[in-house]
Short mmCIF file of C-alpha atoms in Angstrom, two decimals:
data_model
loop_
_atom_site.label_atom_id
_atom_site.label_comp_id
_atom_site.label_asym_id
_atom_site.label_seq_id
_atom_site.Cartn_x
_atom_site.Cartn_y
_atom_site.Cartn_z
CA UNK A 942 123.00 124.26 107.34
CA UNK A 943 121.66 121.55 109.52
CA UNK A 944 120.54 121.21 112.28
CA UNK A 945 119.19 124.63 112.62
CA UNK A 946 120.31 126.78 115.49
CA UNK A 947 123.80 127.68 116.77
CA UNK A 948 124.78 129.63 113.74
CA UNK A 949 123.75 133.18 112.97
CA UNK A 950 120.99 133.92 110.30
CA UNK A 951 122.41 137.35 109.39
CA UNK A 952 123.19 137.92 105.78
CA UNK A 953 126.98 137.82 105.03
CA UNK A 954 127.67 136.52 108.51
CA UNK A 955 130.52 134.18 108.77
CA UNK A 956 131.37 131.70 111.56
CA UNK A 957 134.64 130.03 112.30
CA UNK A 958 134.31 126.30 112.23
CA UNK A 959 136.57 123.27 112.49
CA UNK A 960 136.02 120.72 109.78
CA UNK A 961 135.64 117.15 110.63
CA UNK A 962 135.12 115.25 107.43
CA UNK A 963 133.34 115.39 103.91
CA UNK A 964 130.75 113.43 102.25
CA UNK A 965 128.43 113.37 99.27
CA UNK A 966 124.82 113.66 98.81
CA UNK A 967 124.36 112.49 95.24
CA UNK A 968 127.03 114.59 93.25
CA UNK A 969 127.14 117.27 95.98
CA UNK A 970 130.15 117.55 98.29
CA UNK A 971 129.35 118.33 101.90
CA UNK A 972 131.29 119.01 105.07
CA UNK A 973 130.67 118.17 108.69
CA UNK A 974 132.27 120.68 111.20
CA UNK A 975 131.56 122.16 114.67
CA UNK A 976 131.95 125.67 115.93
CA UNK A 977 135.30 126.88 117.02
CA UNK A 978 135.53 127.07 120.78
CA UNK A 979 132.42 124.97 121.31
CA UNK A 980 133.25 122.81 124.14
CA UNK A 981 130.18 120.48 123.34
CA UNK A 982 131.37 120.05 119.80
CA UNK A 983 128.04 119.95 118.30
CA UNK A 984 128.20 118.63 115.00
CA UNK A 985 126.72 120.63 111.81
CA UNK A 986 126.72 119.77 108.19
CA UNK A 987 126.66 121.70 105.01
CA UNK A 988 127.06 122.07 101.41
CA UNK A 989 130.56 122.47 100.42
CA UNK A 990 129.62 125.79 98.58
CA UNK A 991 128.78 127.43 101.84
CA UNK A 992 132.20 126.61 103.26
CA UNK A 993 135.48 128.37 102.54
CA UNK A 994 138.76 126.60 103.73
CA UNK A 995 141.10 129.27 105.14
CA UNK A 996 143.72 127.02 106.77
CA UNK A 997 144.45 123.22 106.85
CA UNK A 998 146.27 121.03 109.45
CA UNK A 999 148.48 118.22 108.53
CA UNK A 1000 147.62 115.06 106.34
CA UNK A 1001 145.94 113.29 109.12
CA UNK A 1002 143.15 115.73 109.34
CA UNK A 1003 141.68 113.97 106.29
CA UNK A 1004 141.50 117.14 104.03
CA UNK A 1005 143.19 118.45 101.09
CA UNK A 1006 144.31 122.00 100.26
CA UNK A 1007 141.99 123.32 97.53
CA UNK A 1008 139.47 125.96 96.75
CA UNK A 1009 135.91 125.58 95.62
CA UNK A 1010 136.83 124.57 92.18
CA UNK A 1011 139.57 122.02 93.16
CA UNK A 1012 137.11 120.48 95.58
CA UNK A 1013 135.09 119.29 92.61
CA UNK A 1014 138.28 118.21 90.60
CA UNK A 1015 138.41 114.45 90.27
CA UNK A 1016 142.18 114.16 91.21
CA UNK A 1017 141.58 116.22 94.38
CA UNK A 1018 138.52 114.15 95.40
CA UNK A 1019 140.51 110.84 94.70
CA UNK A 1020 143.40 112.25 96.80
CA UNK A 1021 141.06 113.31 99.58
CA UNK A 1022 139.11 109.75 99.51
CA UNK A 1023 142.66 107.92 99.64
CA UNK A 1024 143.62 109.76 102.70
CA UNK A 1025 140.06 109.21 104.22
CA UNK A 1026 140.26 105.54 103.61
CA UNK A 1027 143.50 105.40 105.82
CA UNK A 1028 141.50 106.32 108.78
CA UNK A 1029 142.19 103.95 111.70
CA UNK A 1030 139.59 102.33 113.67
CA UNK A 1031 138.92 103.64 117.17
CA UNK A 1032 140.45 101.56 119.95
CA UNK A 1033 137.15 101.20 121.72
CA UNK A 1034 135.03 99.10 119.40
CA UNK A 1035 131.37 100.11 118.64
CA UNK A 1036 129.69 97.62 120.93
CA UNK A 1037 131.40 99.06 123.98
CA UNK A 1038 131.65 102.76 122.79
CA UNK A 1039 130.00 106.00 124.19
CA UNK A 1040 128.56 106.44 120.68
CA UNK A 1041 126.44 103.35 120.88
CA UNK A 1042 125.32 104.30 124.33
CA UNK A 1043 124.28 107.66 123.11
CA UNK A 1044 122.39 106.16 120.12
CA UNK A 1045 120.46 103.82 122.44
CA UNK A 1046 119.65 106.77 124.88
CA UNK A 1047 118.16 108.71 121.87
CA UNK A 1048 116.11 105.99 120.83
CA UNK A 1049 114.68 105.52 124.47
CA UNK A 1050 114.00 109.19 124.47
CA UNK A 1051 112.19 109.01 121.19
CA UNK A 1052 114.75 111.37 119.53
CA UNK A 1053 115.59 108.60 117.04
CA UNK A 1054 112.80 106.20 115.56
CA UNK A 1055 113.58 102.77 115.84
CA UNK A 1056 111.73 102.25 112.43
CA UNK A 1057 112.84 104.63 110.01
CA UNK A 1058 109.38 104.81 108.61
CA UNK A 1059 108.19 106.56 111.77
CA UNK A 1060 109.85 109.87 110.87
CA UNK A 1061 110.79 110.24 107.13
CA UNK A 1062 112.10 113.64 107.67
CA UNK A 1063 115.01 112.34 109.76
CA UNK A 1064 117.77 111.14 107.54
CA UNK A 1065 120.74 109.03 108.41
CA UNK A 1066 122.78 112.03 107.89
CA UNK A 1067 120.74 113.96 110.57
CA UNK A 1068 121.19 111.07 112.85
CA UNK A 1069 124.90 111.06 112.33
CA UNK A 1070 125.31 114.70 113.13
CA UNK A 1071 123.74 114.47 116.46
CA UNK A 1072 126.87 113.56 118.24
CA UNK A 1073 130.45 114.17 117.53
CA UNK A 1074 131.16 110.66 118.88
CA UNK A 1075 129.49 109.13 115.90
CA UNK A 1076 132.22 110.47 113.60
CA UNK A 1077 134.73 108.21 114.93
CA UNK A 1078 133.18 105.15 113.56
CA UNK A 1079 133.06 104.01 109.85
CA UNK A 1080 129.85 101.94 109.42
CA UNK A 1081 131.17 100.32 106.28
CA UNK A 1082 134.39 99.36 108.44
CA UNK A 1083 132.16 97.69 110.99
CA UNK A 1084 130.51 95.36 108.18
CA UNK A 1085 133.89 94.73 106.96
CA UNK A 1086 135.08 93.51 110.27
CA UNK A 1087 131.79 91.38 110.96
CA UNK A 1088 132.01 89.53 107.61
CA UNK A 1089 135.60 89.65 106.84
CA UNK A 1090 135.23 91.12 103.48
CA UNK A 1091 135.64 94.59 102.24
CA UNK A 1092 132.36 96.39 101.47
CA UNK A 1093 132.50 95.99 97.50
CA UNK A 1094 133.37 92.25 97.69
CA UNK A 1095 130.80 91.63 100.58
CA UNK A 1096 128.11 92.89 98.52
CA UNK A 1097 128.95 89.98 95.73
CA UNK A 1098 128.71 87.65 98.78
CA UNK A 1099 125.67 88.89 100.22
CA UNK A 1100 123.73 88.39 96.85
CA UNK A 1101 125.56 84.94 96.71
CA UNK A 1102 124.01 83.84 100.07
CA UNK A 1103 120.68 85.47 99.21
CA UNK A 1104 120.20 83.26 96.09
CA UNK A 1105 121.39 80.15 98.23
CA UNK A 1106 118.70 80.79 100.87
CA UNK A 1107 116.14 81.41 98.33
CA UNK A 1108 116.85 78.19 96.74
CA UNK A 1109 115.63 76.41 99.91
CA UNK A 1110 111.98 77.08 99.23
CA UNK A 1111 111.78 73.88 97.61
CA UNK A 1112 112.49 72.10 101.05
CA UNK A 1113 110.77 74.67 103.25
CA UNK A 1114 107.72 75.85 101.27
CA UNK A 1115 105.54 73.15 99.88
CA UNK A 1116 102.03 71.73 99.90
CA UNK A 1117 101.95 68.90 102.49
CA UNK A 1118 101.87 65.22 101.42
CA UNK A 1119 98.96 64.52 103.40
CA UNK A 1120 96.79 67.26 101.95
CA UNK A 1121 96.02 68.56 105.35
CA UNK A 1122 94.27 65.50 106.20
CA UNK A 1123 90.30 65.73 106.81
CA UNK A 1124 90.51 69.51 107.17
CA UNK A 1125 88.43 71.55 104.61
CA UNK A 1126 89.69 74.99 105.58
CA UNK A 1127 93.33 74.23 104.90
CA UNK A 1128 95.08 77.61 104.66
CA UNK A 1129 94.74 81.45 104.92
CA UNK A 1130 95.48 83.46 101.81
CA UNK A 1131 96.67 87.21 101.52
CA UNK A 1132 98.62 89.41 99.26
CA UNK A 1133 101.79 91.27 100.40
CA UNK A 1134 102.74 94.44 98.92
CA UNK A 1135 106.35 95.90 98.81
CA UNK A 1136 107.40 99.18 97.52
CA UNK A 1137 109.88 99.22 94.79
CA UNK A 1138 111.71 101.81 92.44
CA UNK A 1139 109.22 103.29 89.78
CA UNK A 1140 109.68 100.93 86.62
CA UNK A 1141 110.11 102.68 83.52
CA UNK A 1142 107.54 102.89 80.83
CA UNK A 1143 107.89 103.17 77.05
CA UNK A 1144 105.26 105.96 76.57
CA UNK A 1145 104.25 107.43 79.94
CA UNK A 1146 106.36 108.58 82.90
CA UNK A 1147 104.75 105.95 85.43
CA UNK A 1148 103.54 102.52 84.66
CA UNK A 1149 100.02 102.47 86.48
CA UNK A 1150 100.10 98.53 86.49
CA UNK A 1151 102.58 98.80 89.30
CA UNK A 1152 100.73 101.10 91.45
CA UNK A 1153 100.16 99.86 95.05
CA UNK A 1154 97.25 101.30 96.88
CA UNK A 1155 98.92 100.36 100.28
CA UNK A 1156 101.91 102.46 99.51
CA UNK A 1157 100.77 105.08 96.91
CA UNK A 1158 103.85 104.17 94.93
CA UNK A 1159 104.97 101.61 92.54
CA UNK A 1160 105.11 98.11 94.11
CA UNK A 1161 105.04 94.28 93.60
CA UNK A 1162 102.92 91.92 95.39
CA UNK A 1163 103.34 88.16 96.52
CA UNK A 1164 100.48 85.93 97.19
CA UNK A 1165 101.05 83.68 100.35
CA UNK A 1166 99.23 80.80 101.77
CA UNK A 1167 99.76 79.65 105.42
CA UNK A 1168 98.34 76.42 107.02
CA UNK A 1169 95.66 77.10 109.45
CA UNK A 1170 96.73 73.94 111.55
CA UNK A 1171 100.45 74.06 111.72
CA UNK A 1172 103.43 76.61 111.53
CA UNK A 1173 104.04 76.28 107.81
CA UNK A 1174 103.99 78.66 104.79
CA UNK A 1175 102.72 76.39 102.12
CA UNK A 1176 102.13 78.44 98.93
CA UNK A 1177 104.06 81.39 97.63
CA UNK A 1178 103.01 82.89 94.27
CA UNK A 1179 104.80 85.99 92.34
CA UNK A 1180 105.94 88.62 91.96
CA UNK A 1181 103.05 90.51 90.26
CA UNK A 1182 102.66 94.20 89.63
CA UNK A 1183 100.89 95.62 92.57
CA UNK A 1184 98.12 96.96 90.35
CA UNK A 1185 96.94 93.38 89.93
CA UNK A 1186 94.06 92.82 92.47
CA UNK A 1187 94.45 90.04 95.21
CA UNK A 1188 91.43 88.20 93.58
CA UNK A 1189 92.71 88.16 90.21
CA UNK A 1190 95.96 86.70 91.28
CA UNK A 1191 94.01 84.08 93.26
CA UNK A 1192 91.88 83.14 90.41
CA UNK A 1193 95.06 82.87 87.93
CA UNK A 1194 96.92 80.43 90.32
CA UNK A 1195 95.75 79.06 93.78
CA UNK A 1196 91.96 78.54 92.86
CA UNK A 1197 93.15 75.93 90.48
CA UNK A 1198 95.38 74.31 93.16
CA UNK A 1199 92.45 74.23 95.76
CA UNK A 1200 89.99 72.54 93.03
CA UNK A 1201 92.55 69.95 92.41
CA UNK A 1202 93.20 69.29 96.07
CA UNK A 1203 89.43 69.75 96.99
CA UNK A 1204 90.24 72.27 99.79
CA UNK A 1205 89.20 75.63 100.59
CA UNK A 1206 91.04 78.75 101.98
CA UNK A 1207 90.01 81.65 104.26
CA UNK A 1208 90.63 85.17 102.99
CA UNK A 1209 89.62 88.82 103.63
CA UNK A 1210 86.90 90.87 102.01
CA UNK A 1211 89.01 91.62 99.01
CA UNK A 1212 88.62 88.05 97.88
CA UNK A 1213 84.67 88.01 97.90
CA UNK A 1214 83.03 86.92 94.84
CA UNK A 1215 80.10 84.41 93.95
CA UNK A 1216 81.95 82.41 91.39
CA UNK A 1217 84.46 80.78 93.97
CA UNK A 1218 82.57 80.86 97.39
CA UNK A 1219 83.23 77.01 97.39
CA UNK A 1220 86.93 77.50 97.16
CA UNK A 1221 87.66 80.61 99.11
CA UNK A 1222 85.52 81.79 102.32
CA UNK A 1223 85.49 85.20 103.37
CA UNK A 1224 83.81 86.84 106.46
CA UNK A 1225 80.17 87.51 105.97
CA UNK A 1226 77.01 88.32 108.05
CA UNK A 1227 75.77 84.57 107.71
CA UNK A 1228 78.64 83.20 109.90
CA UNK A 1229 77.95 81.97 113.29
CA UNK A 1230 79.72 83.28 116.17
CA UNK A 1231 82.32 80.40 116.34
CA UNK A 1232 82.75 80.64 112.68
CA UNK A 1233 83.12 84.47 112.62
CA UNK A 1234 85.84 84.13 115.70
CA UNK A 1235 87.65 81.33 113.76
CA UNK A 1236 88.01 83.35 110.49
CA UNK A 1237 89.01 86.60 112.43
CA UNK A 1238 91.86 84.62 114.18
CA UNK A 1239 93.02 82.81 111.24
CA UNK A 1240 93.33 85.99 109.37
CA UNK A 1241 95.25 87.91 112.15
CA UNK A 1242 97.50 84.98 112.44
CA UNK A 1243 98.26 85.48 108.84
CA UNK A 1244 98.96 89.14 109.33
CA UNK A 1245 101.37 88.17 112.06
CA UNK A 1246 103.43 86.29 109.59
CA UNK A 1247 103.32 89.28 107.24
CA UNK A 1248 104.71 91.31 110.07
CA UNK A 1249 107.80 88.99 110.43
CA UNK A 1250 108.55 89.62 106.50
CA UNK A 1251 108.28 93.50 107.15
CA UNK A 1252 110.84 93.26 110.07
CA UNK A 1253 113.38 93.04 107.14
CA UNK A 1254 114.40 96.54 105.86
CA UNK A 1255 114.89 95.20 102.29
CA UNK A 1256 111.11 94.69 101.71
CA UNK A 1257 109.62 97.12 104.44
CA UNK A 1258 111.29 100.25 102.57
CA UNK A 1259 111.69 101.00 98.90
CA UNK A 1260 113.51 98.30 97.10
CA UNK A 1261 116.04 99.77 94.43
CA UNK A 1262 117.15 96.84 92.70
CA UNK A 1263 115.79 94.81 89.58
CA UNK A 1264 112.43 92.85 89.93
CA UNK A 1265 114.81 89.62 89.58
CA UNK A 1266 116.68 90.60 92.66
CA UNK A 1267 113.46 91.42 94.34
CA UNK A 1268 112.17 87.94 93.88
CA UNK A 1269 115.32 86.39 95.20
CA UNK A 1270 115.34 88.73 98.45
CA UNK A 1271 111.57 88.25 99.13
CA UNK A 1272 111.72 84.25 98.76
CA UNK A 1273 114.94 84.13 100.82
CA UNK A 1274 113.23 86.22 103.77
CA UNK A 1275 110.12 83.80 103.34
CA UNK A 1276 112.45 80.86 103.88
CA UNK A 1277 114.02 82.47 106.99
CA UNK A 1278 110.52 83.42 108.22
CA UNK A 1279 109.79 79.73 107.87
CA UNK A 1280 112.51 78.89 109.94
CA UNK A 1281 111.55 81.29 112.64
CA UNK A 1282 108.03 79.93 112.93
CA UNK A 1283 109.32 76.48 113.35
CA UNK A 1284 111.68 77.24 116.02
CA UNK A 1285 111.54 80.43 118.23
CA UNK A 1286 108.57 82.23 117.09
CA UNK A 1287 105.57 79.96 116.36
CA UNK A 1288 102.13 81.31 115.25
CA UNK A 1289 99.25 81.06 117.73
CA UNK A 1290 96.62 78.41 117.64
CA UNK A 1291 93.67 79.39 115.82
CA UNK A 1292 91.00 76.99 117.48
CA UNK A 1293 90.80 77.86 120.93
CA UNK A 1294 87.84 77.41 123.60
CA UNK A 1295 86.50 80.80 123.29
CA UNK A 1296 86.18 80.26 119.48
CA UNK A 1297 83.72 77.31 120.14
CA UNK A 1298 81.37 79.20 122.33
CA UNK A 1299 78.01 80.04 120.44
CA UNK A 1300 77.03 83.09 122.85
CA UNK A 1301 79.27 86.33 123.12
CA UNK A 1302 81.61 86.41 126.19
CA UNK A 1303 81.12 89.62 128.00
#
């Protein structure tokens, strides 16, 4: 039972509880409940096999009269879900609710992480069980109220608009017609890894070609090129299995473009190599102080754009759909990020006065 505490750990001990609702973890049915007589009504949750229903209220209490066997029966579950679906929305909307205030306070007190990756041990179910006030709000219903579509239909609409946004890349992500003017160092280039569901392999349990050293899991990689002199993403190439190195991806695509355009890019040490030093410049000990600072600022600027991409939960956590859908989602996000750096989140300038100084500044 979670969270721990409040219930006795003695063997064969039974506590009288008031059931609030049921939910599923995979195929397992679970209940949320609070202790009978608890004024604070702290919410616990448990697998249904640890709960025995002794008595029930009216039909408005969202439960069906059944023993353990019937709780796994399809007709009984269907009946219960039908009753649950009739649950009315609270009179106080989420935006002005006490539940929202409690969640905000928990985030400020570091009880709930702002980024789910900060505490992988704390699931959404654990957060949901922290306060009884959360149980009043159906988050699927909140989405329905926002988009004016039921959850199942809204998913189709979401994919429709993802594909529409991704299709804008031809208008927003392109090599400039002036070919960056007289600039030789035109862009910065870097690979972005994203965590995906483990692809199937015909012979082995895992496909090592998808292994990402950044996640220690299967992943996909996109090669991005950002203009050094302007707020523009000008190159996007992918997706590739994350096991393919950034250097190999560069040699198979962007290198030919730079040769044809007679330009150079700036990249990190992963792109070092003697066979393309005239097309890709990396940090090295022979750089003067201004050049070293220029490259460092340019690469950090590129990482800032990568950070904008990872603000989207779809690519910051494990992506569980097909590679084709990942391509649509990632490219749609890049289009959105391009709009952001053009409007309210511009990237900083690389060439500043401090970069031009030959001597170190104390």
